[in-house]
Amino acid sequence: MNKVVTRLALAFALLVSVSSCSALRPELQAPRLALVSVAMTSADIFNQQFLVRINIENPNDRDLPITGLDYKLFLEGDGFAEGLLNKPFTVPANGETDFDMTVRTNFVSGVGRLLSRLNGRTQVNYAVEGKLLTDIRFLKKIPFQETGSVNIAVLK
């Protein structure tokens, strides 16, 4: 009988501790991401390098410490690039910040299809999705999915 009571007490304690952890999870609104620009910085027949500038807007009343970004970038509906950015920065409370990331692609996987779809246009539809990696206790990953359009250029 004592073993049954002890097991029930342990199970109850475990249940309470698990539910209290979820209660400690901070309530944050997801930040909004937008591509500001996409510019080709170098290219050859096999590889291209782009500088992608992203704006992150933090609608919360606390700073958002970002430790990285796990992302997939689509341009004109095609997969363009994906990767993991390990570049820590902080988005201020109720503020925004821009950051740059270097993206490498190859002609066959994305740039060729993108160029054939543009027909001379410089405005490109994009979708970016993934997870913001944070330094917030109990909230290590914040998913995001955004769409819009951005001007694509060639840097000289």
PDB file of C-alpha atoms in Angstrom:
ATOM      1  CA  MET A   1       0.000   0.000   0.000  1.00  0.00           C
ATOM      2  CA  ASN A   2       2.845   2.413   0.846  1.00  0.00           C
ATOM      3  CA  LYS A   3       4.427   1.720  -2.538  1.00  0.00           C
ATOM      4  CA  VAL A   4       1.198   2.661  -4.318  1.00  0.00           C
ATOM      5  CA  VAL A   5       0.882   5.915  -2.379  1.00  0.00           C
ATOM      6  CA  THR A   6       4.544   6.738  -2.990  1.00  0.00           C
ATOM      7  CA  ARG A   7       4.213   6.088  -6.718  1.00  0.00           C
ATOM      8  CA  LEU A   8       1.057   8.210  -6.926  1.00  0.00           C
ATOM      9  CA  ALA A   9       2.786  11.027  -5.053  1.00  0.00           C
ATOM     10  CA  LEU A  10       5.796  10.858  -7.392  1.00  0.00           C
ATOM     11  CA  ALA A  11       3.559  10.813 -10.477  1.00  0.00           C
ATOM     12  CA  PHE A  12       1.629  13.825  -9.155  1.00  0.00           C
ATOM     13  CA  ALA A  13       4.861  15.708  -8.406  1.00  0.00           C
ATOM     14  CA  LEU A  14       6.138  14.984 -11.910  1.00  0.00           C
ATOM     15  CA  LEU A  15       2.874  16.171 -13.447  1.00  0.00           C
ATOM     16  CA  VAL A  16       2.966  19.408 -11.440  1.00  0.00           C
ATOM     17  CA  SER A  17       6.597  20.101 -12.353  1.00  0.00           C
ATOM     18  CA  VAL A  18       5.974  19.527 -16.086  1.00  0.00           C
ATOM     19  CA  SER A  19       2.911  21.773 -16.124  1.00  0.00           C
ATOM     20  CA  SER A  20       4.735  24.489 -14.183  1.00  0.00           C
ATOM     21  CA  CYS A  21       7.519  24.516 -16.795  1.00  0.00           C
ATOM     22  CA  SER A  22       5.016  25.367 -19.512  1.00  0.00           C
ATOM     23  CA  ALA A  23       3.582  28.083 -17.275  1.00  0.00           C
ATOM     24  CA  LEU A  24       7.060  29.618 -17.025  1.00  0.00           C
ATOM     25  CA  ARG A  25       7.374  29.826 -20.819  1.00  0.00           C
ATOM     26  CA  PRO A  26       7.364  33.501 -21.790  1.00  0.00           C
ATOM     27  CA  GLU A  27       4.432  34.735 -23.851  1.00  0.00           C
ATOM     28  CA  LEU A  28       5.961  36.473 -26.854  1.00  0.00           C
ATOM     29  CA  GLN A  29       4.503  37.590 -30.144  1.00  0.00           C
ATOM     30  CA  ALA A  30       6.421  36.237 -33.104  1.00  0.00           C
ATOM     31  CA  PRO A  31       8.770  38.803 -34.623  1.00  0.00           C
ATOM     32  CA  ARG A  32       8.165  39.839 -38.236  1.00  0.00           C
ATOM     33  CA  LEU A  33      10.860  39.328 -40.847  1.00  0.00           C
ATOM     34  CA  ALA A  34      11.129  41.039 -44.218  1.00  0.00           C
ATOM     35  CA  LEU A  35      13.720  40.864 -46.956  1.00  0.00           C
ATOM     36  CA  VAL A  36      15.084  44.342 -47.576  1.00  0.00           C
ATOM     37  CA  SER A  37      17.381  43.490 -50.484  1.00  0.00           C
ATOM     38  CA  VAL A  38      19.005  40.650 -52.390  1.00  0.00           C
ATOM     39  CA  ALA A  39      22.156  41.514 -54.302  1.00  0.00           C
ATOM     40  CA  MET A  40      24.540  39.296 -56.235  1.00  0.00           C
ATOM     41  CA  THR A  41      28.087  39.931 -55.054  1.00  0.00           C
ATOM     42  CA  SER A  42      29.958  37.390 -57.173  1.00  0.00           C
ATOM     43  CA  ALA A  43      29.239  34.743 -59.751  1.00  0.00           C
ATOM     44  CA  ASP A  44      30.808  32.207 -62.017  1.00  0.00           C
ATOM     45  CA  ILE A  45      29.337  29.416 -64.097  1.00  0.00           C
ATOM     46  CA  PHE A  46      28.937  27.106 -61.088  1.00  0.00           C
ATOM     47  CA  ASN A  47      28.389  29.284 -57.995  1.00  0.00           C
ATOM     48  CA  GLN A  48      26.834  32.590 -57.098  1.00  0.00           C
ATOM     49  CA  GLN A  49      27.075  34.551 -53.905  1.00  0.00           C
ATOM     50  CA  PHE A  50      24.353  36.912 -52.720  1.00  0.00           C
ATOM     51  CA  LEU A  51      24.155  39.417 -49.912  1.00  0.00           C
ATOM     52  CA  VAL A  52      20.687  39.178 -48.367  1.00  0.00           C
ATOM     53  CA  ARG A  53      19.584  41.931 -45.991  1.00  0.00           C
ATOM     54  CA  ILE A  54      16.783  41.047 -43.582  1.00  0.00           C
ATOM     55  CA  ASN A  55      14.804  43.318 -41.265  1.00  0.00           C
ATOM     56  CA  ILE A  56      13.445  41.869 -38.014  1.00  0.00           C
ATOM     57  CA  GLU A  57      10.735  43.765 -36.136  1.00  0.00           C
ATOM     58  CA  ASN A  58      10.205  42.871 -32.469  1.00  0.00           C
ATOM     59  CA  PRO A  59       6.626  43.680 -31.306  1.00  0.00           C
ATOM     60  CA  ASN A  60       7.387  42.642 -27.702  1.00  0.00           C
ATOM     61  CA  ASP A  61       8.185  44.783 -24.681  1.00  0.00           C
ATOM     62  CA  ARG A  62      11.428  42.911 -24.035  1.00  0.00           C
ATOM     63  CA  ASP A  63      14.665  42.543 -25.996  1.00  0.00           C
ATOM     64  CA  LEU A  64      14.897  39.515 -28.240  1.00  0.00           C
ATOM     65  CA  PRO A  65      18.365  37.876 -28.058  1.00  0.00           C
ATOM     66  CA  ILE A  66      18.852  35.980 -31.324  1.00  0.00           C
ATOM     67  CA  THR A  67      21.615  33.372 -31.437  1.00  0.00           C
ATOM     68  CA  GLY A  68      20.981  32.204 -34.983  1.00  0.00           C
ATOM     69  CA  LEU A  69      18.568  31.650 -37.824  1.00  0.00           C
ATOM     70  CA  ASP A  70      17.535  28.358 -39.448  1.00  0.00           C
ATOM     71  CA  TYR A  71      15.965  29.391 -42.761  1.00  0.00           C
ATOM     72  CA  LYS A  72      14.654  28.476 -46.192  1.00  0.00           C
ATOM     73  CA  LEU A  73      14.389  31.203 -48.820  1.00  0.00           C
ATOM     74  CA  PHE A  74      12.134  30.929 -51.863  1.00  0.00           C
ATOM     75  CA  LEU A  75      12.223  33.383 -54.789  1.00  0.00           C
ATOM     76  CA  GLU A  76       9.407  33.343 -57.350  1.00  0.00           C
ATOM     77  CA  GLY A  77       8.130  30.123 -55.783  1.00  0.00           C
ATOM     78  CA  ASP A  78      11.362  28.143 -56.194  1.00  0.00           C
ATOM     79  CA  GLY A  79      13.720  27.068 -53.451  1.00  0.00           C
ATOM     80  CA  PHE A  80      16.610  29.495 -53.634  1.00  0.00           C
ATOM     81  CA  ALA A  81      18.707  28.941 -50.519  1.00  0.00           C
ATOM     82  CA  GLU A  82      18.587  27.375 -47.093  1.00  0.00           C
ATOM     83  CA  GLY A  83      20.927  27.213 -44.214  1.00  0.00           C
ATOM     84  CA  LEU A  84      21.813  28.049 -40.666  1.00  0.00           C
ATOM     85  CA  LEU A  85      23.150  31.452 -39.698  1.00  0.00           C
ATOM     86  CA  ASN A  86      25.117  31.481 -36.438  1.00  0.00           C
ATOM     87  CA  LYS A  87      25.508  35.204 -35.928  1.00  0.00           C
ATOM     88  CA  PRO A  88      24.163  36.436 -32.572  1.00  0.00           C
ATOM     89  CA  PHE A  89      22.460  39.820 -32.290  1.00  0.00           C
ATOM     90  CA  THR A  90      19.705  41.449 -30.248  1.00  0.00           C
ATOM     91  CA  VAL A  91      16.496  43.016 -31.512  1.00  0.00           C
ATOM     92  CA  PRO A  92      15.485  45.782 -29.081  1.00  0.00           C
ATOM     93  CA  ALA A  93      12.109  45.770 -27.334  1.00  0.00           C
ATOM     94  CA  ASN A  94       9.422  47.294 -29.587  1.00  0.00           C
ATOM     95  CA  GLY A  95      12.162  47.937 -32.128  1.00  0.00           C
ATOM     96  CA  GLU A  96      13.765  46.544 -35.231  1.00  0.00           C
ATOM     97  CA  THR A  97      17.144  45.787 -36.683  1.00  0.00           C
ATOM     98  CA  ASP A  98      18.633  44.811 -40.043  1.00  0.00           C
ATOM     99  CA  PHE A  99      21.269  42.150 -40.549  1.00  0.00           C
ATOM    100  CA  ASP A 100      23.104  40.766 -43.556  1.00  0.00           C
ATOM    101  CA  MET A 101      23.769  37.186 -44.465  1.00  0.00           C
ATOM    102  CA  THR A 102      25.752  35.701 -47.312  1.00  0.00           C
ATOM    103  CA  VAL A 103      23.901  33.082 -49.348  1.00  0.00           C
ATOM    104  CA  ARG A 104      25.570  30.791 -51.852  1.00  0.00           C
ATOM    105  CA  THR A 105      23.691  29.071 -54.655  1.00  0.00           C
ATOM    106  CA  ASN A 106      24.564  27.268 -57.841  1.00  0.00           C
ATOM    107  CA  PHE A 107      23.254  28.117 -61.285  1.00  0.00           C
ATOM    108  CA  VAL A 108      21.486  24.823 -61.815  1.00  0.00           C
ATOM    109  CA  SER A 109      19.614  24.834 -58.499  1.00  0.00           C
ATOM    110  CA  GLY A 110      18.095  28.279 -58.507  1.00  0.00           C
ATOM    111  CA  VAL A 111      19.576  31.216 -60.323  1.00  0.00           C
ATOM    112  CA  GLY A 112      18.953  29.843 -63.813  1.00  0.00           C
ATOM    113  CA  ARG A 113      15.261  29.228 -63.130  1.00  0.00           C
ATOM    114  CA  LEU A 114      14.944  32.599 -61.397  1.00  0.00           C
ATOM    115  CA  LEU A 115      16.467  34.503 -64.326  1.00  0.00           C
ATOM    116  CA  SER A 116      14.193  32.751 -66.806  1.00  0.00           C
ATOM    117  CA  ARG A 117      11.128  33.782 -64.775  1.00  0.00           C
ATOM    118  CA  LEU A 118      12.062  37.429 -64.267  1.00  0.00           C
ATOM    119  CA  ASN A 119      11.942  38.558 -67.926  1.00  0.00           C
ATOM    120  CA  GLY A 120      13.873  41.711 -67.082  1.00  0.00           C
ATOM    121  CA  ARG A 121      11.953  42.525 -63.866  1.00  0.00           C
ATOM    122  CA  THR A 122      13.927  43.512 -60.800  1.00  0.00           C
ATOM    123  CA  GLN A 123      11.092  43.027 -58.289  1.00  0.00           C
ATOM    124  CA  VAL A 124      10.973  39.412 -56.998  1.00  0.00           C
ATOM    125  CA  ASN A 125       8.340  37.662 -54.879  1.00  0.00           C
ATOM    126  CA  TYR A 126       9.813  35.857 -51.890  1.00  0.00           C
ATOM    127  CA  ALA A 127       8.864  33.569 -49.044  1.00  0.00           C
ATOM    128  CA  VAL A 128      11.137  32.975 -46.083  1.00  0.00           C
ATOM    129  CA  GLU A 129      10.434  30.435 -43.376  1.00  0.00           C
ATOM    130  CA  GLY A 130      12.246  28.771 -40.542  1.00  0.00           C
ATOM    131  CA  LYS A 131      13.078  29.307 -36.899  1.00  0.00           C
ATOM    132  CA  LEU A 132      14.743  32.093 -34.980  1.00  0.00           C
ATOM    133  CA  LEU A 133      17.093  30.565 -32.426  1.00  0.00           C
ATOM    134  CA  THR A 134      17.038  32.491 -29.160  1.00  0.00           C
ATOM    135  CA  ASP A 135      18.790  32.725 -25.843  1.00  0.00           C
ATOM    136  CA  ILE A 136      15.449  32.846 -23.973  1.00  0.00           C
ATOM    137  CA  ARG A 137      14.848  30.209 -21.322  1.00  0.00           C
ATOM    138  CA  PHE A 138      12.014  27.814 -22.273  1.00  0.00           C
ATOM    139  CA  LEU A 139      11.727  29.423 -25.727  1.00  0.00           C
ATOM    140  CA  LYS A 140      14.775  28.392 -27.738  1.00  0.00           C
ATOM    141  CA  LYS A 141      13.081  28.397 -31.175  1.00  0.00           C
ATOM    142  CA  ILE A 142      10.524  30.825 -32.609  1.00  0.00           C
ATOM    143  CA  PRO A 143       9.019  29.711 -35.942  1.00  0.00           C
ATOM    144  CA  PHE A 144       8.391  32.258 -38.684  1.00  0.00           C
ATOM    145  CA  GLN A 145       6.937  32.369 -42.185  1.00  0.00           C
ATOM    146  CA  GLU A 146       6.790  35.587 -44.188  1.00  0.00           C
ATOM    147  CA  THR A 147       6.107  36.583 -47.792  1.00  0.00           C
ATOM    148  CA  GLY A 148       6.581  39.765 -49.784  1.00  0.00           C
ATOM    149  CA  SER A 149       8.516  41.222 -52.673  1.00  0.00           C
ATOM    150  CA  VAL A 150      12.037  42.580 -52.868  1.00  0.00           C
ATOM    151  CA  ASN A 151      14.242  44.310 -55.404  1.00  0.00           C
ATOM    152  CA  ILE A 152      17.062  42.098 -56.689  1.00  0.00           C
ATOM    153  CA  ALA A 153      20.227  43.841 -57.849  1.00  0.00           C
ATOM    154  CA  VAL A 154      23.805  43.179 -58.832  1.00  0.00           C
ATOM    155  CA  LEU A 155      26.472  44.807 -56.678  1.00  0.00           C
ATOM    156  CA  LYS A 156      29.519  46.088 -58.496  1.00  0.00           C
TER     157      LYS A 156
END
